[in-house]
Amino acid sequence: MGKLVDMLLAAFADEVLAWYQYYLSAYAVRGNVSVELEDVFRRIAEDELGDHAKKLADRLQDFDVDPPDFRDLWQLSRCRQTELPKDPHDVDGFLAASVKAERCALEHYREIFSYVFGKDPVTEEIIEDIIRDEAEHETTFRNLLSKAGLERV
Ligand SMILES: [Fe+2]
Ligand SMILES: [Fe+2]
């Protein structure tokens, strides 16, 4: 169970940092379509914190484990926060960073899924739900990229 708890804590940290990345992106992005993008970033940020992080924290509680100390989140996280563009008008840059964050999350969740597959149906179901959402997030961000932006992911 120690290994599963460590994996869930890492995933929890990933979710909080992904939430913050999109929360920040919603404020930072400028220029064309930035108003529409703000909404997309806010909506997906809400999924990461309100849905995914919550599901993981609730599952950790089943093992009597509390959410980690705020100062430990960065160390615990596997994906951390993808680097954001320096230029606030670089819309594709924000989207490419988001696509990368989603791909990292997907890779991590697939590992957790194969670890629990066939032995922990409760966690398996939670991870399966989250994987479905992350795949959808990746598609949403990728579809917003310009043609040139597609080459950056
Ligand atoms: Fe997530
Ligand atoms: Fe996501």
PDB file of N, CA, C and O and ligand atoms in Angstrom, residues 15 18 22 44-45 47-48 52 98 101-102 105 109 130 133-138 141, ligand 2:
ATOM      1  N   GLU A  15      -2.039  17.433  -9.787  1.00  0.00           N
ATOM      2  CA  GLU A  15      -3.336  18.081 -10.018  1.00  0.00           C
ATOM      3  C   GLU A  15      -3.349  19.511  -9.473  1.00  0.00           C
ATOM      4  O   GLU A  15      -3.855  20.420 -10.129  1.00  0.00           O
ATOM      5  N   ALA A  18      -1.248  21.571 -11.743  1.00  0.00           N
ATOM      6  CA  ALA A  18      -1.925  21.776 -13.029  1.00  0.00           C
ATOM      7  C   ALA A  18      -3.030  22.818 -12.853  1.00  0.00           C
ATOM      8  O   ALA A  18      -3.197  23.714 -13.688  1.00  0.00           O
ATOM      9  N   TYR A  22      -3.134  26.446 -14.980  1.00  0.00           N
ATOM     10  CA  TYR A  22      -4.246  26.946 -15.804  1.00  0.00           C
ATOM     11  C   TYR A  22      -4.874  28.198 -15.197  1.00  0.00           C
ATOM     12  O   TYR A  22      -5.314  29.088 -15.909  1.00  0.00           O
ATOM     13  N   ILE A  44     -11.123  24.132 -17.146  1.00  0.00           N
ATOM     14  CA  ILE A  44     -10.270  22.954 -16.974  1.00  0.00           C
ATOM     15  C   ILE A  44      -9.549  23.007 -15.622  1.00  0.00           C
ATOM     16  O   ILE A  44      -9.400  21.976 -14.955  1.00  0.00           O
ATOM     17  N   ALA A  45      -9.157  24.199 -15.200  1.00  0.00           N
ATOM     18  CA  ALA A  45      -8.538  24.345 -13.868  1.00  0.00           C
ATOM     19  C   ALA A  45      -9.483  23.799 -12.799  1.00  0.00           C
ATOM     20  O   ALA A  45      -9.058  23.090 -11.868  1.00  0.00           O
ATOM     21  N   ASP A  47     -11.736  21.460 -13.135  1.00  0.00           N
ATOM     22  CA  ASP A  47     -11.703  19.984 -13.192  1.00  0.00           C
ATOM     23  C   ASP A  47     -10.518  19.445 -12.392  1.00  0.00           C
ATOM     24  O   ASP A  47     -10.644  18.448 -11.673  1.00  0.00           O
ATOM     25  N   GLU A  48      -9.352  20.070 -12.564  1.00  0.00           N
ATOM     26  CA  GLU A  48      -8.134  19.547 -11.922  1.00  0.00           C
ATOM     27  C   GLU A  48      -8.254  19.613 -10.398  1.00  0.00           C
ATOM     28  O   GLU A  48      -7.944  18.644  -9.706  1.00  0.00           O
ATOM     29  N   HIS A  52     -10.498  16.193  -9.908  1.00  0.00           N
ATOM     30  CA  HIS A  52      -9.414  15.199  -9.825  1.00  0.00           C
ATOM     31  C   HIS A  52      -8.700  15.212  -8.474  1.00  0.00           C
ATOM     32  O   HIS A  52      -8.547  14.167  -7.845  1.00  0.00           O
ATOM     33  N   SER A  98       0.025  23.667 -22.035  1.00  0.00           N
ATOM     34  CA  SER A  98      -1.109  22.923 -21.492  1.00  0.00           C
ATOM     35  C   SER A  98      -1.184  21.518 -22.081  1.00  0.00           C
ATOM     36  O   SER A  98      -1.441  20.549 -21.363  1.00  0.00           O
ATOM     37  N   ALA A 101       1.371  19.494 -20.393  1.00  0.00           N
ATOM     38  CA  ALA A 101       0.962  19.144 -19.013  1.00  0.00           C
ATOM     39  C   ALA A 101      -0.028  17.983 -19.036  1.00  0.00           C
ATOM     40  O   ALA A 101       0.088  17.040 -18.235  1.00  0.00           O
ATOM     41  N   GLU A 102      -0.973  18.019 -19.953  1.00  0.00           N
ATOM     42  CA  GLU A 102      -1.965  16.943 -20.046  1.00  0.00           C
ATOM     43  C   GLU A 102      -1.313  15.624 -20.454  1.00  0.00           C
ATOM     44  O   GLU A 102      -1.654  14.570 -19.943  1.00  0.00           O
ATOM     45  N   ALA A 105       0.408  14.172 -17.489  1.00  0.00           N
ATOM     46  CA  ALA A 105      -0.590  13.602 -16.565  1.00  0.00           C
ATOM     47  C   ALA A 105      -1.086  12.254 -17.091  1.00  0.00           C
ATOM     48  O   ALA A 105      -1.157  11.274 -16.336  1.00  0.00           O
ATOM     49  N   TYR A 109      -0.873   8.754 -15.155  1.00  0.00           N
ATOM     50  CA  TYR A 109      -2.085   8.001 -14.779  1.00  0.00           C
ATOM     51  C   TYR A 109      -2.112   6.615 -15.413  1.00  0.00           C
ATOM     52  O   TYR A 109      -2.622   5.678 -14.818  1.00  0.00           O
ATOM     53  N   ILE A 130     -10.437   9.732 -14.420  1.00  0.00           N
ATOM     54  CA  ILE A 130      -9.529  10.879 -14.583  1.00  0.00           C
ATOM     55  C   ILE A 130      -8.848  10.813 -15.953  1.00  0.00           C
ATOM     56  O   ILE A 130      -8.744  11.831 -16.650  1.00  0.00           O
ATOM     57  N   ASP A 133     -10.985  12.256 -18.619  1.00  0.00           N
ATOM     58  CA  ASP A 133     -10.990  13.730 -18.589  1.00  0.00           C
ATOM     59  C   ASP A 133      -9.703  14.323 -19.160  1.00  0.00           C
ATOM     60  O   ASP A 133      -9.745  15.294 -19.917  1.00  0.00           O
ATOM     61  N   GLU A 134      -8.570  13.751 -18.763  1.00  0.00           N
ATOM     62  CA  GLU A 134      -7.285  14.324 -19.222  1.00  0.00           C
ATOM     63  C   GLU A 134      -7.172  14.203 -20.746  1.00  0.00           C
ATOM     64  O   GLU A 134      -6.665  15.115 -21.407  1.00  0.00           O
ATOM     65  N   ALA A 135      -7.675  13.093 -21.285  1.00  0.00           N
ATOM     66  CA  ALA A 135      -7.626  12.915 -22.745  1.00  0.00           C
ATOM     67  C   ALA A 135      -8.485  13.993 -23.412  1.00  0.00           C
ATOM     68  O   ALA A 135      -8.112  14.558 -24.452  1.00  0.00           O
ATOM     69  N   GLU A 136      -9.614  14.300 -22.783  1.00  0.00           N
ATOM     70  CA  GLU A 136     -10.492  15.338 -23.312  1.00  0.00           C
ATOM     71  C   GLU A 136      -9.825  16.717 -23.212  1.00  0.00           C
ATOM     72  O   GLU A 136      -9.900  17.526 -24.141  1.00  0.00           O
ATOM     73  N   HIS A 137      -9.169  16.970 -22.085  1.00  0.00           N
ATOM     74  CA  HIS A 137      -8.451  18.252 -21.913  1.00  0.00           C
ATOM     75  C   HIS A 137      -7.376  18.411 -22.990  1.00  0.00           C
ATOM     76  O   HIS A 137      -7.227  19.468 -23.587  1.00  0.00           O
ATOM     77  N   GLU A 138      -6.638  17.331 -23.201  1.00  0.00           N
ATOM     78  CA  GLU A 138      -5.550  17.379 -24.199  1.00  0.00           C
ATOM     79  C   GLU A 138      -6.123  17.746 -25.564  1.00  0.00           C
ATOM     80  O   GLU A 138      -5.582  18.589 -26.268  1.00  0.00           O
ATOM     81  N   PHE A 141      -7.241  21.525 -25.709  1.00  0.00           N
ATOM     82  CA  PHE A 141      -6.106  22.457 -25.870  1.00  0.00           C
ATOM     83  C   PHE A 141      -5.482  22.322 -27.258  1.00  0.00           C
ATOM     84  O   PHE A 141      -5.170  23.316 -27.905  1.00  0.00           O
TER      85      PHE A 141
HETATM   86 FE    FE B   2      -6.248  17.868 -17.234  1.00  0.00          FE
END
